[in-house]
Short mmCIF file of C-alpha atoms in Angstrom, two decimals:
data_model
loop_
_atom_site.label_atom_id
_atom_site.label_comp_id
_atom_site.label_asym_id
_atom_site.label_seq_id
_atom_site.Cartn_x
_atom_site.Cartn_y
_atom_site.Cartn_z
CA UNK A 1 -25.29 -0.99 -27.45
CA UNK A 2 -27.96 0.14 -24.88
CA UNK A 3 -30.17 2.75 -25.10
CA UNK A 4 -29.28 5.31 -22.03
CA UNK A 5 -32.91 6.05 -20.96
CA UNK A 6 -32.27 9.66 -20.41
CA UNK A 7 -32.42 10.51 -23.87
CA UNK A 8 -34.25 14.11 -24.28
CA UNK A 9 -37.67 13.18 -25.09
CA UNK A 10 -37.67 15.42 -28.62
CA UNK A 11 -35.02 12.81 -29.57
CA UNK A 12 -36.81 9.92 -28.82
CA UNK A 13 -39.25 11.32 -30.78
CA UNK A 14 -37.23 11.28 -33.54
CA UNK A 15 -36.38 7.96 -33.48
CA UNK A 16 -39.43 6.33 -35.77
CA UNK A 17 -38.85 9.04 -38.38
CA UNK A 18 -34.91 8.53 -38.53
CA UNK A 19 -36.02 4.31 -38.29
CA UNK A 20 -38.19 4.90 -41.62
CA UNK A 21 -35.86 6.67 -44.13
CA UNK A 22 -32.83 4.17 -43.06
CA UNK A 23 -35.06 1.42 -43.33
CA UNK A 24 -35.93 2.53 -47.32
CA UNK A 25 -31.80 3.39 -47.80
CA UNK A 26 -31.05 -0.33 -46.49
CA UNK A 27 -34.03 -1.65 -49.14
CA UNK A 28 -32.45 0.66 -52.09
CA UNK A 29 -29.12 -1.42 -51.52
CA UNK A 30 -27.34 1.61 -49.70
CA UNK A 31 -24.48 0.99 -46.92
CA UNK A 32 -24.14 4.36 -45.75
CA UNK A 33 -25.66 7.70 -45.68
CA UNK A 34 -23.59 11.23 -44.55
CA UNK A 35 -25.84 13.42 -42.03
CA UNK A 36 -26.28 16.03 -44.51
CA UNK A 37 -28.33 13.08 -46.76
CA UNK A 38 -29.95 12.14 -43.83
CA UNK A 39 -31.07 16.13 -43.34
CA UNK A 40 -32.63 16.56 -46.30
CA UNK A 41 -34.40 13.39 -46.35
CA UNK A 42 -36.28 13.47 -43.11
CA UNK A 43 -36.16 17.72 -42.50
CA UNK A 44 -34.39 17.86 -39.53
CA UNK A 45 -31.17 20.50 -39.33
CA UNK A 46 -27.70 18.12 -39.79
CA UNK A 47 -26.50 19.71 -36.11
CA UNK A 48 -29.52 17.81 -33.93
CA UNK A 49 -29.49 14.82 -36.36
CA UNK A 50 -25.59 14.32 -35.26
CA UNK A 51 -26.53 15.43 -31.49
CA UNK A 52 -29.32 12.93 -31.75
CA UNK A 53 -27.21 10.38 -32.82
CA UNK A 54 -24.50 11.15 -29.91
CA UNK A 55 -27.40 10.24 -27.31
CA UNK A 56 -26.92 6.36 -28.42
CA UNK A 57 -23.37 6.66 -29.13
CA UNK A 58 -23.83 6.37 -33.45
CA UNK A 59 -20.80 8.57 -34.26
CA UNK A 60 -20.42 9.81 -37.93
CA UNK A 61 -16.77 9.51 -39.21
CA UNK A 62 -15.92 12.27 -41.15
CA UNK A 63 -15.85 11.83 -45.09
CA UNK A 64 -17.62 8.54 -44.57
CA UNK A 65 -21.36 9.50 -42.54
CA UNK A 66 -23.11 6.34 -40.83
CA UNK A 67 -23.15 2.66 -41.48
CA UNK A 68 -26.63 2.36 -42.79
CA UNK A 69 -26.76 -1.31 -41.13
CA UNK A 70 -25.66 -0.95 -38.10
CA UNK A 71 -28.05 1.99 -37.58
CA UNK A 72 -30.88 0.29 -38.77
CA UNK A 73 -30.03 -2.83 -36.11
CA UNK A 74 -29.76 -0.11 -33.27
CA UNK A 75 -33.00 1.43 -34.07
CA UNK A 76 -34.56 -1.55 -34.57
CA UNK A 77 -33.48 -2.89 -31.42
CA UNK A 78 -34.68 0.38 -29.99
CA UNK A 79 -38.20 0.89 -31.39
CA UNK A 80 -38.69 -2.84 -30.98
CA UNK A 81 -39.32 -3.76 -34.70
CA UNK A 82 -38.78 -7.27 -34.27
CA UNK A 83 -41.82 -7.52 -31.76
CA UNK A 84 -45.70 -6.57 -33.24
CA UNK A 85 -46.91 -3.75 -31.12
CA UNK A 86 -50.53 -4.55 -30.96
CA UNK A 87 -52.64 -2.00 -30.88
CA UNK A 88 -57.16 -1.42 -30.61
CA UNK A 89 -58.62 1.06 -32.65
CA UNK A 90 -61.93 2.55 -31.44
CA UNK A 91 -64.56 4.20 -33.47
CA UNK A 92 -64.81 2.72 -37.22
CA UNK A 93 -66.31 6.18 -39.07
CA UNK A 94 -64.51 7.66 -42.14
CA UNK A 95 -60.94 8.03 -40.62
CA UNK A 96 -61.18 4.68 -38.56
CA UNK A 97 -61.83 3.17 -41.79
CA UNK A 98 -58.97 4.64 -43.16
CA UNK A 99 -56.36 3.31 -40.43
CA UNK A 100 -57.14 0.19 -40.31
CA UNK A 101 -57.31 -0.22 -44.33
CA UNK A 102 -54.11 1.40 -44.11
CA UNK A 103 -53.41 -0.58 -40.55
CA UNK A 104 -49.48 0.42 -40.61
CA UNK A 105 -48.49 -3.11 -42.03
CA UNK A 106 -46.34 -2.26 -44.98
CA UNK A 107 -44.08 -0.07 -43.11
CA UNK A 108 -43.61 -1.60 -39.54
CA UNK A 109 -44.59 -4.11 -37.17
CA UNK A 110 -47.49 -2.12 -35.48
CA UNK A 111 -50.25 -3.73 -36.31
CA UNK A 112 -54.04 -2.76 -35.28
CA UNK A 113 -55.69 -6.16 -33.96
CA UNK A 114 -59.03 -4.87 -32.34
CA UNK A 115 -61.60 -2.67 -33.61
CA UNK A 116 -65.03 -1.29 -31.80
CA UNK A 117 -67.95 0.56 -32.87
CA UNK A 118 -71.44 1.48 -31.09
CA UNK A 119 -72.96 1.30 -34.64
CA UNK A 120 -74.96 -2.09 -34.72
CA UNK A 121 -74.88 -2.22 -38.47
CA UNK A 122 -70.54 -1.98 -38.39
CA UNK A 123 -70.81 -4.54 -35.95
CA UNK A 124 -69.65 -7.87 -37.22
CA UNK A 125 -68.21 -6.39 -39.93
CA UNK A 126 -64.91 -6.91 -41.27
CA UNK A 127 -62.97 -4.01 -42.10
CA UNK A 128 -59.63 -4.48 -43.37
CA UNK A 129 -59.48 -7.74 -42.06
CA UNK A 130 -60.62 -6.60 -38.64
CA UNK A 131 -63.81 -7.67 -36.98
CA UNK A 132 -65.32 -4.86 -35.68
CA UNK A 133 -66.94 -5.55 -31.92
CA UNK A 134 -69.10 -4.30 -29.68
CA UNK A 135 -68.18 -0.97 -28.12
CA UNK A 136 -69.93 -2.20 -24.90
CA UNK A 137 -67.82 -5.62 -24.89
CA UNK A 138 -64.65 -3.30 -24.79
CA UNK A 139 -63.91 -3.46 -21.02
CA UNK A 140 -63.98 -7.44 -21.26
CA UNK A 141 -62.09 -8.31 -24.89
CA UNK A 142 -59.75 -5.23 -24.48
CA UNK A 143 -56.80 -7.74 -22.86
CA UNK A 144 -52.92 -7.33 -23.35
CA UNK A 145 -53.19 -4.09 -25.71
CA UNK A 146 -51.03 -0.81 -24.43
CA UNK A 147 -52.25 1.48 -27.25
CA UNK A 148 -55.63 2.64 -28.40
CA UNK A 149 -56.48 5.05 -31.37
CA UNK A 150 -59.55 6.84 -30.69
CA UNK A 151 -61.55 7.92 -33.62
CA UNK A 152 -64.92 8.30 -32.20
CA UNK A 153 -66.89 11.24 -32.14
CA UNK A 154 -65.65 14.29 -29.67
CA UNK A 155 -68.75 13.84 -27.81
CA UNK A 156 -67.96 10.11 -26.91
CA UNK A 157 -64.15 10.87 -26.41
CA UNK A 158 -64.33 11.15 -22.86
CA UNK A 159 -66.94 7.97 -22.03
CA UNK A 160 -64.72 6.01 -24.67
CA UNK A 161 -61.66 7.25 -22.92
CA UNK A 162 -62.80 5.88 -19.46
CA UNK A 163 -63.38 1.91 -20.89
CA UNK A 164 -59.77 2.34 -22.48
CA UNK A 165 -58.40 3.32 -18.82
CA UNK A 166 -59.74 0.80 -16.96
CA UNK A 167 -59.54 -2.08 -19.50
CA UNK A 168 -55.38 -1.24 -18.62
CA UNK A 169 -54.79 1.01 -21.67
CA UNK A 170 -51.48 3.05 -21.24
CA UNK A 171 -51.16 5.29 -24.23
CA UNK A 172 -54.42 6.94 -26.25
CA UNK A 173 -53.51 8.77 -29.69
CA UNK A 174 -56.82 10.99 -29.54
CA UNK A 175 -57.80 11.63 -33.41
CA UNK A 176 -61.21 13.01 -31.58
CA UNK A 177 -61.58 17.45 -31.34
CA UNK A 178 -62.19 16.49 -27.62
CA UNK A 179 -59.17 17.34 -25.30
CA UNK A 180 -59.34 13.89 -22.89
CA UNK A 181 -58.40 13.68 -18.83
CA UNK A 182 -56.77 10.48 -18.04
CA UNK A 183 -54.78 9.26 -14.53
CA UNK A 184 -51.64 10.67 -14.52
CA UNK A 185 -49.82 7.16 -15.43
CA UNK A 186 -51.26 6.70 -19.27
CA UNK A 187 -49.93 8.91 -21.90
CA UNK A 188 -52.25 10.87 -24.27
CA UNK A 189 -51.06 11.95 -27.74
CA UNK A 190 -53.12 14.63 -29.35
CA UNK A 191 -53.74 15.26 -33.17
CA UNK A 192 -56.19 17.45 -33.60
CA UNK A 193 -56.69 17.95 -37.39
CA UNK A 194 -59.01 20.80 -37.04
CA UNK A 195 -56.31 22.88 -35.06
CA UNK A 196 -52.98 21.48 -36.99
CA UNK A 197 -55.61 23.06 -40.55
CA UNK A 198 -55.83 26.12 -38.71
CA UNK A 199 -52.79 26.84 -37.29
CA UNK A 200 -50.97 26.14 -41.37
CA UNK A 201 -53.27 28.65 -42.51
CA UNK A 202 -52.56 31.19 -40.21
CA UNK A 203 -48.42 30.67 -40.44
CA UNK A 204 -49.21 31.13 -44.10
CA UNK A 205 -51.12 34.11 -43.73
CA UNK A 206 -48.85 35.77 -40.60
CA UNK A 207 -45.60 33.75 -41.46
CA UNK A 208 -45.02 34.15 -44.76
CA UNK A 209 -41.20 32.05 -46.06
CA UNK A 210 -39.26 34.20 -47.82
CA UNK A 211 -38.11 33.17 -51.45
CA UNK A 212 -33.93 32.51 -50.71
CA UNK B 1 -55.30 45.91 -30.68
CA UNK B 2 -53.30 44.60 -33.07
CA UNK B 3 -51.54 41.37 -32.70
CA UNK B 4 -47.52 41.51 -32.56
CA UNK B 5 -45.83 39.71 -35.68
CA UNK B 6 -43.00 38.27 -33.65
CA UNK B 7 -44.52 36.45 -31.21
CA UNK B 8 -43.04 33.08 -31.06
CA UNK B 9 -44.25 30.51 -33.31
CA UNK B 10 -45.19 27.80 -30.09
CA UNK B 11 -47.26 30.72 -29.23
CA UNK B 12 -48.78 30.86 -32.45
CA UNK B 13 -49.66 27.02 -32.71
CA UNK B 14 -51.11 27.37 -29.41
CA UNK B 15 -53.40 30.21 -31.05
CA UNK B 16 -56.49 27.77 -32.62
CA UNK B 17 -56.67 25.44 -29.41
CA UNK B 18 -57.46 28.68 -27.34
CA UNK B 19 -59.66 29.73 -29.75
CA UNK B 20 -61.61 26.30 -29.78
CA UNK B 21 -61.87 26.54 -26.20
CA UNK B 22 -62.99 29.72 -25.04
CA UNK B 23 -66.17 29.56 -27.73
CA UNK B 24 -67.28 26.29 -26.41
CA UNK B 25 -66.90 28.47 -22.79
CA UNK B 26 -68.96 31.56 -24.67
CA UNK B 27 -71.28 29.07 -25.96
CA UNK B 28 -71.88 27.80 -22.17
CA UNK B 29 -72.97 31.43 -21.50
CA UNK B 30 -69.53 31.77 -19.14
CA UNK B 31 -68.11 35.34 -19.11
CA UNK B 32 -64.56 34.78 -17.48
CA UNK B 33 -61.99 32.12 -16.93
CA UNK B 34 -58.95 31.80 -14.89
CA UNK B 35 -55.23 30.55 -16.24
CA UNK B 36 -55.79 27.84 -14.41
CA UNK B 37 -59.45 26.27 -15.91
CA UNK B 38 -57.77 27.06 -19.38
CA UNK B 39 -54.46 24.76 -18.45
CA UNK B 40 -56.85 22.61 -17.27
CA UNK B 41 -58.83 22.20 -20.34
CA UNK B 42 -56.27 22.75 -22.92
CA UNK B 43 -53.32 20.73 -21.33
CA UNK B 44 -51.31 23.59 -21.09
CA UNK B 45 -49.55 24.89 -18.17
CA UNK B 46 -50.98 27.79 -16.76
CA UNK B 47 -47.22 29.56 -16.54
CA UNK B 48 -47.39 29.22 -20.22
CA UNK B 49 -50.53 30.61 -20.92
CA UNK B 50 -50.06 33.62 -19.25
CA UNK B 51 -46.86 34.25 -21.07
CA UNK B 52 -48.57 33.41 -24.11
CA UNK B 53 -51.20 35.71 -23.23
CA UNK B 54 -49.33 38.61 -22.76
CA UNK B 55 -47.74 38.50 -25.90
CA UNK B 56 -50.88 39.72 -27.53
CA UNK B 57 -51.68 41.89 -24.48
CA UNK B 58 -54.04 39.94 -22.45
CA UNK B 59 -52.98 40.46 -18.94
CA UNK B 60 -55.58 38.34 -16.41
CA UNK B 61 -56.51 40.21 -13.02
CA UNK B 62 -55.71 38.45 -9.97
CA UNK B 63 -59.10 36.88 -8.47
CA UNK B 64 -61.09 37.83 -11.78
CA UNK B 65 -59.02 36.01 -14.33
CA UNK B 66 -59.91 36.59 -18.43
CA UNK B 67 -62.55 38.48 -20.07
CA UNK B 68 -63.91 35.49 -22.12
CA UNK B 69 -65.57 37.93 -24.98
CA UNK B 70 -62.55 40.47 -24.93
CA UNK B 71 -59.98 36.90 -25.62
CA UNK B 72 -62.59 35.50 -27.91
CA UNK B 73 -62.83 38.83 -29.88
CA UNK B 74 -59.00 39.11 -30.42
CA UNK B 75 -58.45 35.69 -31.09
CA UNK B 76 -61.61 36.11 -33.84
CA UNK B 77 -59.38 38.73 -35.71
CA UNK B 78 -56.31 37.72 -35.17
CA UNK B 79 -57.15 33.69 -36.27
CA UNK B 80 -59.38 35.26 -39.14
CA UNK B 81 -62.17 33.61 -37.90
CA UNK B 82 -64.61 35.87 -39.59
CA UNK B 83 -63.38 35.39 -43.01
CA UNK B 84 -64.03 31.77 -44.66
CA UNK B 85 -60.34 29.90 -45.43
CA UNK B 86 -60.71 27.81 -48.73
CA UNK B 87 -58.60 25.09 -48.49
CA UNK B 88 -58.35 22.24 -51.38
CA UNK B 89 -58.37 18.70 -50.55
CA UNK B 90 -55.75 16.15 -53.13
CA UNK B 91 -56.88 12.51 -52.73
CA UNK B 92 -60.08 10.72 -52.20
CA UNK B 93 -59.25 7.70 -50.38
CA UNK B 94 -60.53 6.71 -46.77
CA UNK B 95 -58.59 9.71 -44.97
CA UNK B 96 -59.24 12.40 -47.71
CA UNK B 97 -63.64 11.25 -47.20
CA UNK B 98 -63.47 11.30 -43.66
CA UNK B 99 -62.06 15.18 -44.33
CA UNK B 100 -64.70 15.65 -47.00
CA UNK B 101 -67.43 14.32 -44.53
CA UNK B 102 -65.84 16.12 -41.50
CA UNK B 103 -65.51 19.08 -43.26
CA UNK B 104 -64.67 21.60 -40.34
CA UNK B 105 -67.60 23.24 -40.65
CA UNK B 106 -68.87 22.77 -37.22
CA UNK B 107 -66.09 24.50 -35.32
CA UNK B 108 -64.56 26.60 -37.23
CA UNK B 109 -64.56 28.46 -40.73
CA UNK B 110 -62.38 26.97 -42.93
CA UNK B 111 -64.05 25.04 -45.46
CA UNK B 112 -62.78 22.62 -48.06
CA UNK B 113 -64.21 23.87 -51.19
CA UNK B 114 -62.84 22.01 -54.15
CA UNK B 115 -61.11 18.30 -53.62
CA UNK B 116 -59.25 16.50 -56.69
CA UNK B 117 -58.76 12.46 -56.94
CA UNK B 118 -56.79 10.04 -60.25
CA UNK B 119 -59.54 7.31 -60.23
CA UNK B 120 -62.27 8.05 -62.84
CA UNK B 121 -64.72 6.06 -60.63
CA UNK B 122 -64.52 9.03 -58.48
CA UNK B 123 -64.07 12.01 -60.47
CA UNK B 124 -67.60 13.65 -61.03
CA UNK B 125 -69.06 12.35 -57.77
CA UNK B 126 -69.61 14.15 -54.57
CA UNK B 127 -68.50 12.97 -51.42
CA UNK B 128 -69.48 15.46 -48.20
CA UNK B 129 -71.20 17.81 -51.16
CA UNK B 130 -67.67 18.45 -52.94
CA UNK B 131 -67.60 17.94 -56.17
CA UNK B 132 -64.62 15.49 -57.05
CA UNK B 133 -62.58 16.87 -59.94
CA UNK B 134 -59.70 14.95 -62.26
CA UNK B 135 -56.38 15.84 -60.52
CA UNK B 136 -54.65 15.97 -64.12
CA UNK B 137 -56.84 19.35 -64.33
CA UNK B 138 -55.42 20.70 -61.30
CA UNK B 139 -53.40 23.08 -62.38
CA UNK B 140 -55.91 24.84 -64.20
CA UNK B 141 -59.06 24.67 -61.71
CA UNK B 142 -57.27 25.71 -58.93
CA UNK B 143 -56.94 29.36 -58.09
CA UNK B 144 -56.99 31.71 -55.33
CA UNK B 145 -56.87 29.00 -53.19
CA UNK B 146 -53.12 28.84 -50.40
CA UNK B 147 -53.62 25.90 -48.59
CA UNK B 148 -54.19 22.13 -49.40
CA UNK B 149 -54.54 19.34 -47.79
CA UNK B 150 -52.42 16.19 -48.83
CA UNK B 151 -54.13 12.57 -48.71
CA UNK B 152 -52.65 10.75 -51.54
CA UNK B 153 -50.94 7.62 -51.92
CA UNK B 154 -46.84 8.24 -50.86
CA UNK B 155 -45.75 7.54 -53.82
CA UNK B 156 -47.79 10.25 -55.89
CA UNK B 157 -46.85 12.74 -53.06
CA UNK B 158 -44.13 14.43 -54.82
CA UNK B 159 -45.89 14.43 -58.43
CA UNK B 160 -48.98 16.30 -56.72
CA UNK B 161 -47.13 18.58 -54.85
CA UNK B 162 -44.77 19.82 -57.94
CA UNK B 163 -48.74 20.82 -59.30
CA UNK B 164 -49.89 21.90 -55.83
CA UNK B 165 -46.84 24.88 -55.92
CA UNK B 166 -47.13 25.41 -60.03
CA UNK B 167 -50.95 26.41 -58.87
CA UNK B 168 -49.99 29.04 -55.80
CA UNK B 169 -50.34 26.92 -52.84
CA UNK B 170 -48.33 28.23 -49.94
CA UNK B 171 -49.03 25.79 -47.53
CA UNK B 172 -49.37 22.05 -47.32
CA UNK B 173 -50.71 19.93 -44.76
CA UNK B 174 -49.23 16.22 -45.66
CA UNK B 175 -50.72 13.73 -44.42
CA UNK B 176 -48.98 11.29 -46.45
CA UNK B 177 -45.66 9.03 -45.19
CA UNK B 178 -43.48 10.70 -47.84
CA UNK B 179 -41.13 13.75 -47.20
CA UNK B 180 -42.03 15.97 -50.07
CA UNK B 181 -39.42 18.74 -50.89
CA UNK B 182 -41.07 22.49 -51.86
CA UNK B 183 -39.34 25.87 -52.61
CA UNK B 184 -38.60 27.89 -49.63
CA UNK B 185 -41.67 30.18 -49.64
CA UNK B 186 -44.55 27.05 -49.51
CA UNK B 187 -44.50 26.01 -45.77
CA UNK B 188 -45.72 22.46 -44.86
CA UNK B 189 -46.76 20.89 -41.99
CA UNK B 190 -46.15 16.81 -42.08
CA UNK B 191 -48.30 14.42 -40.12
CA UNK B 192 -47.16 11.03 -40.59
CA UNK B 193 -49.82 8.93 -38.58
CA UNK B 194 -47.51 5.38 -38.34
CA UNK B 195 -44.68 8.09 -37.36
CA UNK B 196 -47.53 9.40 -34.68
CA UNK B 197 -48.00 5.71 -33.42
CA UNK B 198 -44.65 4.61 -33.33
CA UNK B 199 -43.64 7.33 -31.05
CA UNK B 200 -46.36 6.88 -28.83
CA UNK B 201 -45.88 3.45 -28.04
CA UNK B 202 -41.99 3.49 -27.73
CA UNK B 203 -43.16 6.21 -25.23
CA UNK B 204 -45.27 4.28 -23.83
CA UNK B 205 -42.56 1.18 -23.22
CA UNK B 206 -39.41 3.72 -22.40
CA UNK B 207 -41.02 6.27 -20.55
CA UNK B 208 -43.77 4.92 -18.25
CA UNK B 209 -45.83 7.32 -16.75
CA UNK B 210 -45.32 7.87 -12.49
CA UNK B 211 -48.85 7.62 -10.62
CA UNK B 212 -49.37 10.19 -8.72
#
């Protein structure tokens, strides 16, 4: 059971969402789950969770849904759980501290091994069991990690961003208000928690849901 | 001018990173921009914009491009910019200070005015100059207030949200890894940050970026 690389791309992204609930089914003792469970669980319509599905040829049997296991192996296989993703986490203020306290352990094998800070007191430092470095030292320690979180201020996105690139980085997910440029081949995911507050407030205020 | 209700919701989202942009660009003293500096800056394409634009009746002139203060005024009004949003905060952890501390207040005005946390350590302090108050009073403290932001542990996510919609909230920003379930007419928004980094790196390994 391959993955056919040509998946749509808002399937793939899909995939660690689908990978969590199973993964908590499997750990509650469940063998299978129908697509309308599945639905409510993780908020996605039952239509594109079974067209989803189709992509790497999981097919639902009727009156039965999906094997819980065998899913879980696929997707496992998929999102490469059985190999830790290492990742560097740059800038250790308020939400830095957060992720790597948090650092992603309980729930998956991605696993935040690096941290850096300009701040001389952080330093040093541990901070959930991560010794912060140098922000300076980055180009020369930054070896053999694909995936940065930047949490630095907006103003030192862009600087920050430019060590990351050529210390070999190929994916940034910017936490920073600053909208980064990067060569074409490394991937940038934006989360912008200013905009994502603003734009709830104003579906809530122009969009309101109807009671059903 | 009066903005059109049924604009399309990607439109909408789209609505605060505009906004963001073009007052930096007023701030700059610069009077007009082209589709193509915006898609630049907002990492947008330009085809795109100008639909999105003339949805609300912004058509550019060839050669001129966008009155900066005519966009800046619209999007003022129609993102409420000139009204303060009051938007609770639920959990006082690492993520729920570095909102505190963050605060918004520097971009934007939406303000976090009241914030709630379990751990009597915390209640009665102020972190970012909100006072901290006991989440069990909740229910009773907070009023007139539609949106909230969600930092709690998972497992209290559904508890806290059952108050969140007892107290009027119509919108919830969940930062948390749970799914929470809400009546039909309170919208959330879900941002699960290992979900965030998961997809970016399988991203990263399945879809490599082509240099240009």
């Amino acid at each position: 059971m391959e993955l056919n690389n040509k998946i749509p791309q808002a399937t793939a992204k899909r995939l660690p969402l689908y990978y969590r609930f199973l993964n908590n089914l499997h750990i509650q003792g469940k063998t299978r789950v129908s697509s309308k469970e599945l639905s409510e669980a993780v908020k996605v319509d039952s239509a594109t969770i079974r067209r989803d599905f189709s992509y790497f040829g999981a097919l639902g049997r009727k009156g039965y849904g999906y094997n819980v296991e065998y899913l879980l192996e696929f997707f496992r296989k998929t999102l490469n759980q059985d190999t830790v993703s290492n990742v560097a986490l740059i800038g250790v203020g308020n939400l830095g501290t957060a992720f790597l306290h948090y650092n992603f352990s309980k729930s998956n094998n991605t696993k935040i091994i690096r941290a850096y800070d300009a701040n001389p007191d952080v330093i040093g430092t541990e901070v959930g069991h991560v010794l912060i470095e140098d922000i300076n030292q980055l180009e020369e320690t930054l070896a053999n990690i694909d995936v940065a979180i930047l949490t630095v201020p907006g103003s030192a996105a862009q600087s920050v961003t430019d060590k990351l690139v050529k210390a070999g980085v190929k994916g940034i997910l910017n936490f920073t208000p600053a909208r980064i440029t990067v060569p074409t081949e490394v991937r940038v995911h934006h989360i912008d928690l200013t905009v994502e507050l603003q734009s709830l407030i104003y579906f809530v205020e122009h969009y309101p849901m109807d009671k059903k």
